[in-house]
PDB file of C-alpha atoms and ligand atoms in Angstrom:
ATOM      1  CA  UNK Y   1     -17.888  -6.372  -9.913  1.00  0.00           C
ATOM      2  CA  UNK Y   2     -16.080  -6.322 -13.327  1.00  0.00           C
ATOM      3  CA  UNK Y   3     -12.999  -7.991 -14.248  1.00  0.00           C
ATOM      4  CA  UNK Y   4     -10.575  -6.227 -16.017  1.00  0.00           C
ATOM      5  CA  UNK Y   5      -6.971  -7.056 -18.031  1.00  0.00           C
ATOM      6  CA  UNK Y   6      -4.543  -4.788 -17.354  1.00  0.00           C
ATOM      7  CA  UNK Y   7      -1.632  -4.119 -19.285  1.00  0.00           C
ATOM      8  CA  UNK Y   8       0.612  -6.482 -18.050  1.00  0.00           C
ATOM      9  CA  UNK Y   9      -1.408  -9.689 -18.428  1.00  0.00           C
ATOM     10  CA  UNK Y  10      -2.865  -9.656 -14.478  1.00  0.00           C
ATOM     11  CA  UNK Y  11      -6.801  -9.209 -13.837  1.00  0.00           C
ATOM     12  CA  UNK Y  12      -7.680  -6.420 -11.588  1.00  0.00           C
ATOM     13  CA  UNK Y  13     -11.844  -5.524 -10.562  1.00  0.00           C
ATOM     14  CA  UNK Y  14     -13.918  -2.556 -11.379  1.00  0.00           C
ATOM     15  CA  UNK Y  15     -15.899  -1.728  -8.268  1.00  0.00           C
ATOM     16  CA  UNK Y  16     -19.286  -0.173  -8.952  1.00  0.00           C
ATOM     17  CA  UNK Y  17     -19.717   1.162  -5.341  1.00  0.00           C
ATOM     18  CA  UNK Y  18     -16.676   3.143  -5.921  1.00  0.00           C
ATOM     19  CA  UNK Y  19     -16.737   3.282 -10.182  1.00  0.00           C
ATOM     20  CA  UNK Y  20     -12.899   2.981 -10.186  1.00  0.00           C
ATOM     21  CA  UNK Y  21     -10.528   0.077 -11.158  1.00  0.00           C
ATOM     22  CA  UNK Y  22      -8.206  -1.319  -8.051  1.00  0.00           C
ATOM     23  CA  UNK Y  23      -5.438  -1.107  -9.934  1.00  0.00           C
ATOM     24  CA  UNK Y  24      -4.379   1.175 -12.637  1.00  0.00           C
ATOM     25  CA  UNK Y  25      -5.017  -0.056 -16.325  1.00  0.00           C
ATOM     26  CA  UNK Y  26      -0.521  -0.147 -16.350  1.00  0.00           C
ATOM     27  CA  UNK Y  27      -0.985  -3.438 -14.325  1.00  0.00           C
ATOM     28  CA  UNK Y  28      -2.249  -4.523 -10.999  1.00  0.00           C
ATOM     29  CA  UNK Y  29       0.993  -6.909 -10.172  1.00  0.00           C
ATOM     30  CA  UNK Y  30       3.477  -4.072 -12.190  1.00  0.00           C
ATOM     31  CA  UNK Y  31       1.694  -1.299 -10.085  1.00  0.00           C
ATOM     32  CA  UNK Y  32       2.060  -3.537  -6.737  1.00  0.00           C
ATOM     33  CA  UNK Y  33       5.727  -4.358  -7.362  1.00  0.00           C
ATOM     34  CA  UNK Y  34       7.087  -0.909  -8.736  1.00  0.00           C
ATOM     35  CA  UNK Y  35       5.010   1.524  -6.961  1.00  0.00           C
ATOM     36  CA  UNK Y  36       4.966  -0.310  -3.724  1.00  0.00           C
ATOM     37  CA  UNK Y  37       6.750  -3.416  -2.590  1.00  0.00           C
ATOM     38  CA  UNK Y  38      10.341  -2.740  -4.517  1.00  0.00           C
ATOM     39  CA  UNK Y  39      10.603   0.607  -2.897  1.00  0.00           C
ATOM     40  CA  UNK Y  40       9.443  -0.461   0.572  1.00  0.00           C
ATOM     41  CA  UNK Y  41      12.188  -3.102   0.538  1.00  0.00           C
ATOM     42  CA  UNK Y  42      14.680  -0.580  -0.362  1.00  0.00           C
ATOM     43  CA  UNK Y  43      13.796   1.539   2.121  1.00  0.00           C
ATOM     44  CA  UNK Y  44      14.313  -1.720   4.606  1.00  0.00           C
ATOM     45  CA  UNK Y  45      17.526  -2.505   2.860  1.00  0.00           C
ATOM     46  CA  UNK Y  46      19.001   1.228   4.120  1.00  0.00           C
ATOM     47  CA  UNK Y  47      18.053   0.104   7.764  1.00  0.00           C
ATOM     48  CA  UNK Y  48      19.124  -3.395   7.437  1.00  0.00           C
ATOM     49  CA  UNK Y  49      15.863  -4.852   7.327  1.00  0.00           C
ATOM     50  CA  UNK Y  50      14.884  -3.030  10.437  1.00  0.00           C
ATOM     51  CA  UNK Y  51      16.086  -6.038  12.607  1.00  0.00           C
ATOM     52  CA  UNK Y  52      15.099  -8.526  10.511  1.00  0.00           C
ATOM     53  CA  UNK Y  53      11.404  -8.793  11.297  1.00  0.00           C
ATOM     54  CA  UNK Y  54       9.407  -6.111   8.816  1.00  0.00           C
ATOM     55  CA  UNK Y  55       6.306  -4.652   9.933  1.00  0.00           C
ATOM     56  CA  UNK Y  56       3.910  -3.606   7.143  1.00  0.00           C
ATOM     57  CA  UNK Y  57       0.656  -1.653   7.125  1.00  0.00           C
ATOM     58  CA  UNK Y  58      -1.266  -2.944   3.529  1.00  0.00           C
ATOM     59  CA  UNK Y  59      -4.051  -0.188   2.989  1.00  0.00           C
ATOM     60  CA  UNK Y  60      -6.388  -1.218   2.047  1.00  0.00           C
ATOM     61  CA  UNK Y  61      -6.424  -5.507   1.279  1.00  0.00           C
ATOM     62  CA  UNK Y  62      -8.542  -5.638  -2.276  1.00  0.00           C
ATOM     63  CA  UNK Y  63      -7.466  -8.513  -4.221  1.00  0.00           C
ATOM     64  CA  UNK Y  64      -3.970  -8.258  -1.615  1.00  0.00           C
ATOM     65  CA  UNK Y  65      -1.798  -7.808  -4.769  1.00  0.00           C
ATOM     66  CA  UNK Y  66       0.349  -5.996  -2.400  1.00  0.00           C
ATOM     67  CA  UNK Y  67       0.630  -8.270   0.439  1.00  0.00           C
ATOM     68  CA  UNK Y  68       1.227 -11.388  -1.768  1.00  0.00           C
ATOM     69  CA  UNK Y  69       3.935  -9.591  -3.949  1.00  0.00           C
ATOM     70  CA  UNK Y  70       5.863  -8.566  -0.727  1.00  0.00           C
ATOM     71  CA  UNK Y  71       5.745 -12.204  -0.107  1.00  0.00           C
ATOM     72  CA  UNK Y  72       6.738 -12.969  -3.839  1.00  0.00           C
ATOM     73  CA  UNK Y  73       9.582 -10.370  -3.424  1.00  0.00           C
ATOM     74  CA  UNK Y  74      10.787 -10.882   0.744  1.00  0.00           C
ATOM     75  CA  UNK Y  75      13.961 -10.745   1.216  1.00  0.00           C
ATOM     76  CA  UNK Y  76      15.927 -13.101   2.454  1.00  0.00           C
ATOM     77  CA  UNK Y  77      16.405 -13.931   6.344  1.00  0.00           C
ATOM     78  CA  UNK Y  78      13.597 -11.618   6.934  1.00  0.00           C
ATOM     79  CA  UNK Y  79      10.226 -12.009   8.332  1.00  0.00           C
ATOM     80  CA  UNK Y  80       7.496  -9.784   7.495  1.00  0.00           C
ATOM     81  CA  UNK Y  81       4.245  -9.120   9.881  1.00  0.00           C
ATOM     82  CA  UNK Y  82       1.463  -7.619   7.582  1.00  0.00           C
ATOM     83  CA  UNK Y  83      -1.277  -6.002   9.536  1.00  0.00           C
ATOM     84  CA  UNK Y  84      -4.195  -5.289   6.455  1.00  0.00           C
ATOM     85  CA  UNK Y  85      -8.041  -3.825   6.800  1.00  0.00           C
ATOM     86  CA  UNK Y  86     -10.587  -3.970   4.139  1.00  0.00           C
ATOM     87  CA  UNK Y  87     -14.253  -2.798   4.757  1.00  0.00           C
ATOM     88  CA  UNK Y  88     -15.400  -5.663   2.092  1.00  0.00           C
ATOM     89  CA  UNK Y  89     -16.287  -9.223   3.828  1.00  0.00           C
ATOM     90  CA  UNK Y  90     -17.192 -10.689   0.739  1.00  0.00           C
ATOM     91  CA  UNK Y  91     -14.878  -9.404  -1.687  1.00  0.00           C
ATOM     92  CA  UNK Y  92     -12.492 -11.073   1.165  1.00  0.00           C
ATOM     93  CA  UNK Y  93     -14.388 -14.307   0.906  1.00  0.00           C
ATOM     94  CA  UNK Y  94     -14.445 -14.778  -2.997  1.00  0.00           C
ATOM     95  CA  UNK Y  95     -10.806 -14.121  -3.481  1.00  0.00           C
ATOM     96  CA  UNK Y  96     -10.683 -17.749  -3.928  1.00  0.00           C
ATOM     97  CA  UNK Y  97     -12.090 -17.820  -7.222  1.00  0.00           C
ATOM     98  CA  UNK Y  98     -10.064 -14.642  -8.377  1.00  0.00           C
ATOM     99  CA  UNK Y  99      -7.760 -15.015 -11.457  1.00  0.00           C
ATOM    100  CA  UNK Y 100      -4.350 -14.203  -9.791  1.00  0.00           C
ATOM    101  CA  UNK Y 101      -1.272 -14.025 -11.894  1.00  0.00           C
ATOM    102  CA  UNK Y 102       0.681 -17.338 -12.871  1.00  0.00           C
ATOM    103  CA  UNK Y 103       3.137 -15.341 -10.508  1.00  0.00           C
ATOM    104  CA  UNK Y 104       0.833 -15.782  -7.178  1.00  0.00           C
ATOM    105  CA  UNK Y 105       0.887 -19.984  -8.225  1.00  0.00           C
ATOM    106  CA  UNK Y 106       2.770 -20.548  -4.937  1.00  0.00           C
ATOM    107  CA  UNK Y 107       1.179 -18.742  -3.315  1.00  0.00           C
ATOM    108  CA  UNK Y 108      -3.073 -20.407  -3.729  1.00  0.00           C
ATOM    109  CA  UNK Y 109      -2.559 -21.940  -0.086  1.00  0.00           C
ATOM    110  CA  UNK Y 110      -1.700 -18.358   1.412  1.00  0.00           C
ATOM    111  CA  UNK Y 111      -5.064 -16.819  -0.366  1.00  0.00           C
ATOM    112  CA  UNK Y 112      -7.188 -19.604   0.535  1.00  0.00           C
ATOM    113  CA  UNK Y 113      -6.330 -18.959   3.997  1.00  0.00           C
ATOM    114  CA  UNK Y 114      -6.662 -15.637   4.227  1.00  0.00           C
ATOM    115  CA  UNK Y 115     -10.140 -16.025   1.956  1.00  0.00           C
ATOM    116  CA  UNK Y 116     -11.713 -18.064   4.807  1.00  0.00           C
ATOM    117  CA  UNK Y 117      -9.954 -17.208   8.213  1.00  0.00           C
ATOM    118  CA  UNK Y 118      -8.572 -13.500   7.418  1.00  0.00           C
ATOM    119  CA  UNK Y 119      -5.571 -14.844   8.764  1.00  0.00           C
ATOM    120  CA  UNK Y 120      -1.992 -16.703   7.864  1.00  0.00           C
ATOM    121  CA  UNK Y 121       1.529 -17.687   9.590  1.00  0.00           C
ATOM    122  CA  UNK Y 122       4.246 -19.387   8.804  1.00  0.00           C
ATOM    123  CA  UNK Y 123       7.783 -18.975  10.058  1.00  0.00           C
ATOM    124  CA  UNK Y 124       8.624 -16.040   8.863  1.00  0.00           C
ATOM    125  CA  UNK Y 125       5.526 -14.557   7.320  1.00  0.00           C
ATOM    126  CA  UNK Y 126       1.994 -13.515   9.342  1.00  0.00           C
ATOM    127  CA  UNK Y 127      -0.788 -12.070   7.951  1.00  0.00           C
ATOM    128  CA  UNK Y 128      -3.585 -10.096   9.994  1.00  0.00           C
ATOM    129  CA  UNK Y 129      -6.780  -9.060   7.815  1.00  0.00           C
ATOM    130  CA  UNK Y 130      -9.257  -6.658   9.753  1.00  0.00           C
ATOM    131  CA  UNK Y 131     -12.989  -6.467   8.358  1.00  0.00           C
ATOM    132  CA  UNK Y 132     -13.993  -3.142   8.996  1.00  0.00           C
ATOM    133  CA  UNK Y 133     -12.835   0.803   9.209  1.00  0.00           C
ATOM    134  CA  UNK Y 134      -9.004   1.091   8.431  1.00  0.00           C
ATOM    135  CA  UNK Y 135      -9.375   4.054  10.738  1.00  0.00           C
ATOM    136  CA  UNK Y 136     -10.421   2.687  13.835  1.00  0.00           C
ATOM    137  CA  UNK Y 137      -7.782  -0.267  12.963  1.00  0.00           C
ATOM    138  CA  UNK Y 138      -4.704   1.809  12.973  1.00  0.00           C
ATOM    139  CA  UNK Y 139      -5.301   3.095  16.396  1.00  0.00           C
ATOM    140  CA  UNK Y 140      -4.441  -0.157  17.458  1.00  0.00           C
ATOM    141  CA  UNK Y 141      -1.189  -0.753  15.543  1.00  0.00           C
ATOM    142  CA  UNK Y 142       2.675   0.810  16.163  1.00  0.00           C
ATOM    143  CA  UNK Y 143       6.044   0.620  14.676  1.00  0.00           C
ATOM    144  CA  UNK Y 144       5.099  -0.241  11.353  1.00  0.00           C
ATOM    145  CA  UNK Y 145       8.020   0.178   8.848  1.00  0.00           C
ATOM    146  CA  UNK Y 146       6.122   0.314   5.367  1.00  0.00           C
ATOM    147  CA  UNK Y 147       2.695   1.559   4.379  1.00  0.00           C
ATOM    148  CA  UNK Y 148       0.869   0.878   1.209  1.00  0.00           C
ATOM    149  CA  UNK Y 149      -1.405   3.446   0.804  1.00  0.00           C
ATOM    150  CA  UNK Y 150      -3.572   1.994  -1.818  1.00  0.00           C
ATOM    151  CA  UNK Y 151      -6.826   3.254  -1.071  1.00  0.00           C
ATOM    152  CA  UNK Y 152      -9.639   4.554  -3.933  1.00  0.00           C
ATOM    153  CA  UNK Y 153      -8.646   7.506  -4.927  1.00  0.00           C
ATOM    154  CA  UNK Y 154      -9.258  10.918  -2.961  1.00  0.00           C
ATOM    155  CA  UNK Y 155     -12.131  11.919  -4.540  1.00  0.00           C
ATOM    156  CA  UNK Y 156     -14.253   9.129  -3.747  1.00  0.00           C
ATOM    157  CA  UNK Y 157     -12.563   7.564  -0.722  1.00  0.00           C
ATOM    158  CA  UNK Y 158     -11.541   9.963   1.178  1.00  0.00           C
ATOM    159  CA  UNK Y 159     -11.506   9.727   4.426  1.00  0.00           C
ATOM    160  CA  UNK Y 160      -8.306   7.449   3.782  1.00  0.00           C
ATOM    161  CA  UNK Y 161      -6.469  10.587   2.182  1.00  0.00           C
ATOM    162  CA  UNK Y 162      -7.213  13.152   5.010  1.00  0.00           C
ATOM    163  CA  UNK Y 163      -4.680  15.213   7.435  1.00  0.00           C
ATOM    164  CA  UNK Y 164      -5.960  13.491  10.147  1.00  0.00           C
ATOM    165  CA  UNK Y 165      -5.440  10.476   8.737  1.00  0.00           C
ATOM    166  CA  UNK Y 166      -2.189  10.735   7.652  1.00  0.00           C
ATOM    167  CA  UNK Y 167      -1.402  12.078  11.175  1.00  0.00           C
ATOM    168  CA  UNK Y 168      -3.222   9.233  12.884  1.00  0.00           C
ATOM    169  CA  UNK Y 169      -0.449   7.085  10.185  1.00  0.00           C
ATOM    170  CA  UNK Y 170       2.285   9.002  11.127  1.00  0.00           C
ATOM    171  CA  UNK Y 171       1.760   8.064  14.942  1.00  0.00           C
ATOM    172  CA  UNK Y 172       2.407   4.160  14.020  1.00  0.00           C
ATOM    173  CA  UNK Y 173       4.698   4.700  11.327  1.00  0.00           C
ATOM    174  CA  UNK Y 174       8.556   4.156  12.722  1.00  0.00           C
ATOM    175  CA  UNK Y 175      11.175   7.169  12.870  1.00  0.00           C
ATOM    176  CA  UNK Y 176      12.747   5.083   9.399  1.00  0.00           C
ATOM    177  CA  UNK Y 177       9.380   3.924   8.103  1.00  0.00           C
ATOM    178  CA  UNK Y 178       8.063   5.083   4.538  1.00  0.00           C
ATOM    179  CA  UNK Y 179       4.778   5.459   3.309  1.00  0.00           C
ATOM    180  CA  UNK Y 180       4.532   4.412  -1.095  1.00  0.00           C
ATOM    181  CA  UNK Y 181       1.001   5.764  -2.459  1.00  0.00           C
ATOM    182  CA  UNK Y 182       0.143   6.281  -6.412  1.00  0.00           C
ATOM    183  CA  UNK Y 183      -1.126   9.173  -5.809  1.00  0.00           C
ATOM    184  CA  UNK Y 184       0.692  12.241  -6.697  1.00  0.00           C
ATOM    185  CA  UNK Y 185      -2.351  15.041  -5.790  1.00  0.00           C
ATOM    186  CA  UNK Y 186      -0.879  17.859  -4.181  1.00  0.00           C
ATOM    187  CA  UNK Y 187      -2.988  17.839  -1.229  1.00  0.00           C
ATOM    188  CA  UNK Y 188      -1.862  14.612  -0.510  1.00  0.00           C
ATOM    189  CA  UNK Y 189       1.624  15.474  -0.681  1.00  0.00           C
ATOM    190  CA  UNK Y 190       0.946  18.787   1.366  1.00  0.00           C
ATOM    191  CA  UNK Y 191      -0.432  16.390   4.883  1.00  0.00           C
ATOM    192  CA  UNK Y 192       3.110  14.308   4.330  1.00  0.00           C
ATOM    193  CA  UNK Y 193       4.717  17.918   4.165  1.00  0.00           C
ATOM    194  CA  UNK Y 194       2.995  19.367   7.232  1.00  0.00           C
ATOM    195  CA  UNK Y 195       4.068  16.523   9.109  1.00  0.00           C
ATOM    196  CA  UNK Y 196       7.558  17.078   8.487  1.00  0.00           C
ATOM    197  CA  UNK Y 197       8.131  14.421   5.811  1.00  0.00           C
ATOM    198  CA  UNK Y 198      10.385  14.513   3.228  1.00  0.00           C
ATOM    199  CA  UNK Y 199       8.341  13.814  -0.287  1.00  0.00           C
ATOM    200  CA  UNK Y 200      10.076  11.435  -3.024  1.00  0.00           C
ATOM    201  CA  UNK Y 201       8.938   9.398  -6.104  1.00  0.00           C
ATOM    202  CA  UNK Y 202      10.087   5.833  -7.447  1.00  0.00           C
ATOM    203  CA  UNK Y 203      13.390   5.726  -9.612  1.00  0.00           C
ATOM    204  CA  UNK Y 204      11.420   3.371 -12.395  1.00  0.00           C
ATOM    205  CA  UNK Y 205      10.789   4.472 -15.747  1.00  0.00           C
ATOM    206  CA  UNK Y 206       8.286   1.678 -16.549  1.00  0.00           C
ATOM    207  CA  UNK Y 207       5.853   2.771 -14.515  1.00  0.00           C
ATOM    208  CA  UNK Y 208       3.950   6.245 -13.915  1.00  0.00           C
ATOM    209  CA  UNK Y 209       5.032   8.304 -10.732  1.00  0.00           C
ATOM    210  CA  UNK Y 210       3.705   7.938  -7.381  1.00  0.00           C
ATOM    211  CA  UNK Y 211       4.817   9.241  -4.418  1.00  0.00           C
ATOM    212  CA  UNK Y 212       7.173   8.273  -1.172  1.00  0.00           C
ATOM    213  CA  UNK Y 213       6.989   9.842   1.920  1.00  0.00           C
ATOM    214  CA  UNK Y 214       9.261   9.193   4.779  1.00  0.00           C
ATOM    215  CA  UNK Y 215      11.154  10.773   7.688  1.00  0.00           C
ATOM    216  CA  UNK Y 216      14.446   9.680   6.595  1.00  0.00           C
ATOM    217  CA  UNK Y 217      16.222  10.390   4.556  1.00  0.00           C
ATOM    218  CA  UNK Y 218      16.185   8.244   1.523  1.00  0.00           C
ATOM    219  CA  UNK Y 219      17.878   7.104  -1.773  1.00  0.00           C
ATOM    220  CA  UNK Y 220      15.017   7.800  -4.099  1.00  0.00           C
ATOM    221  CA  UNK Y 221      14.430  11.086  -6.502  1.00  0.00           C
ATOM    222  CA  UNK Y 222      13.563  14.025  -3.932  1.00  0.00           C
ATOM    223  CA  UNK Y 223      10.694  16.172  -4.540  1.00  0.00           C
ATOM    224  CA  UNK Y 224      11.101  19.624  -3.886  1.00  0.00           C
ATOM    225  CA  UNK Y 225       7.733  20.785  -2.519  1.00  0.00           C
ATOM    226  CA  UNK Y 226       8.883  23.938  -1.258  1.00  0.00           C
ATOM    227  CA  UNK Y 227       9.328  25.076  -4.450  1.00  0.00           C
ATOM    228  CA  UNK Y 228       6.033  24.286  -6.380  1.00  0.00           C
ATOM    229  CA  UNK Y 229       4.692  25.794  -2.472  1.00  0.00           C
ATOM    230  CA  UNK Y 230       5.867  28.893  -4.074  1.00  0.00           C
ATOM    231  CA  UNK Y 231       3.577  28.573  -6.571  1.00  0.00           C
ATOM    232  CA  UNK Y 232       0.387  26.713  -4.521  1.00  0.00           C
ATOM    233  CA  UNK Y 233      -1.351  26.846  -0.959  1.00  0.00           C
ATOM    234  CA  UNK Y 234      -0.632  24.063   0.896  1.00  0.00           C
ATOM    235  CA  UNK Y 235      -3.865  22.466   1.330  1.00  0.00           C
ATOM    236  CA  UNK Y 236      -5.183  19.517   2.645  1.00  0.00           C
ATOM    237  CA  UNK Y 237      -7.693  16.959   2.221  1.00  0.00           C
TER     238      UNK Y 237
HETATM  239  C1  LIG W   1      -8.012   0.436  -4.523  1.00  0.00           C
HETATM  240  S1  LIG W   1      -8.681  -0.854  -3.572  1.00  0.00           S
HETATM  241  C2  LIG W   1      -7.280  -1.654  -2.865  1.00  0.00           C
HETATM  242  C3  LIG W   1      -6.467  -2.428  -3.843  1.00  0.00           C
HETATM  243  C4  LIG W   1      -5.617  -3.447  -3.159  1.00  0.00           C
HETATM  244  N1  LIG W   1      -4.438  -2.872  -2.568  1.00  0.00           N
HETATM  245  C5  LIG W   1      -5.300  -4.576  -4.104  1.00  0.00           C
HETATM  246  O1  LIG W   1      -4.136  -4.886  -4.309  1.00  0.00           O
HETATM  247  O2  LIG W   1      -6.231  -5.154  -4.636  1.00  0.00           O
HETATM  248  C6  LIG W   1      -9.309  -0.037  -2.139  1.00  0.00           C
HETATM  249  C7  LIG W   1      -9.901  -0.979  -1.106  1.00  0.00           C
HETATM  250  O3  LIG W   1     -10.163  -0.208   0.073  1.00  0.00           O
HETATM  251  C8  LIG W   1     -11.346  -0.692   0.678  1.00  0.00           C
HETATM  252  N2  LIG W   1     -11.802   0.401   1.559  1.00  0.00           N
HETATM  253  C9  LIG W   1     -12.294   1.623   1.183  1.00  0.00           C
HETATM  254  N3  LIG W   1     -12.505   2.393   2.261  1.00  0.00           N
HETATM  255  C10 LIG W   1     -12.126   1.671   3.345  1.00  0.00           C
HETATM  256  C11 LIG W   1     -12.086   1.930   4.737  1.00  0.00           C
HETATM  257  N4  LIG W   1     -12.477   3.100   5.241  1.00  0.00           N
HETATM  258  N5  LIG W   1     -11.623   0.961   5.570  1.00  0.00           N
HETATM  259  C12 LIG W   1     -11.222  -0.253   5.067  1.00  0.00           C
HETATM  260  N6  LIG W   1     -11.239  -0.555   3.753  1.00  0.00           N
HETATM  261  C13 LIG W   1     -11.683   0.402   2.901  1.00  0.00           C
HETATM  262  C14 LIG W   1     -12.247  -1.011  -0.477  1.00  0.00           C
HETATM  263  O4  LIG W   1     -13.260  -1.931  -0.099  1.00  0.00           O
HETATM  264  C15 LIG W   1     -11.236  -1.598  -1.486  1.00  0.00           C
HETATM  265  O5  LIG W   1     -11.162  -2.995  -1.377  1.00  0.00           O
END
């Protein structure tokens, strides 16, 4: 695979398998904090941290920019139990050697761990990577409070973007959980609005739009889908 620089200074791959970047070319760590781990812990905030322990669902691990900047970025008094599945062993196993950010310094002994036993815990964070189908893996998971749905995109990965995915997601996810994606395709939005969720996007301006789906209700810029449904069928992938 090909490295890349992204905008903000942080490497991200190309994947040939896939031809797509794993990040956009904005930045993989900007992308990771704005799009997914700042509003995730907002969300928490509004719930008070959901008891103080924070389950997350990272999909899918990559280079785990998203699982080491919740770490970067956990709150305080909180522990955080990340449950993560990733279909590549040895992408996994040469994360290693991966140019990380100077912001992921403190956190080398965390990758190295994960990089050779797909696993980490400390006292208040644990780490759980599965090798294999994120699909089968979330039938085994419940109560999560935060999904990152950070999969290829739809048109070349997806059976992570279907309606019976999202509905097999929506089974773990808790009553106050949230689900932060990039993606802002309509059919994606339509499976979160079939399932009764209420559709937002992120309240930065340095960073293109994704989308936020979630249950509850939440203090981030509403989308009103019912409206452009006026103007489009609701379809799904
Ligand atoms: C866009 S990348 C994830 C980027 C990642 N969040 C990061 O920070 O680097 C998508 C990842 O999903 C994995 N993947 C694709 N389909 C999968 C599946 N069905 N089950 C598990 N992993 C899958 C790919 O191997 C790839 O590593």
């Amino acid at each position: 695979m090909k490295e890349i620089l992204t905008k903000d200074g942080s490497f991200t791959l190309k994947s040939e398998k896939y031809d797509e970047c794993y990040h956009s070319s904005e930045g993989a760590y900007t992308e990771s904090l704005y799009k997914h781990v700042l509003p995730g812990f907002k969300a928490a905030e509004q719930f008070d941290f959901y008891g103080g322990e924070i389950r997350i669902l990272d999909i899918c691990f990559g280079l785990g920019y998203n699982t080491l900047t919740a770490i970067l970025h956990k709150p305080e008094n909180v522990k955080l139990k990340i449950f993560s599945p990733e279909l590549d062993a040895d992408l996994l196993k040469s994360l290693k050697s991966f140019k990380y950010p100077d912001e992921f310094k403190t956190l080398l002994n965390i990758i190295n761990e994960i990089s050779e036993n797909l696993y980490y815990k400390s006292d208040d964070i644990e780490i759980e990577v599965f090798v294999g189908d994120a699909r089968e893996y979330i039938k085994r998971l419940s109560n999560i409070h935060i999904v990152y749905q950070d999969a290829f995109s739809p048109k070349v990965n997806q059976e992570l973007w279907t309606f019976e995915y999202f509905t097999d997601i929506s089974n773990i996810l808790n009553e106050s959980g949230i689900i932060t994606t990039y993606s802002v395709a309509t059919p994606v939005r339509c499976s979160f609005y079939k399932l009764g969720m209420n559709i937002y996007t992120h309240p930065y301006e340095n960073i293109r739009k994704g989308t936020i789906a979630s249950f509850a209700e939440l203090p981030f810029v509403k989308v009103d889908f019912e409206e452009k449904l006026k103007r489009v069928k609701c379809k799904t992938y």
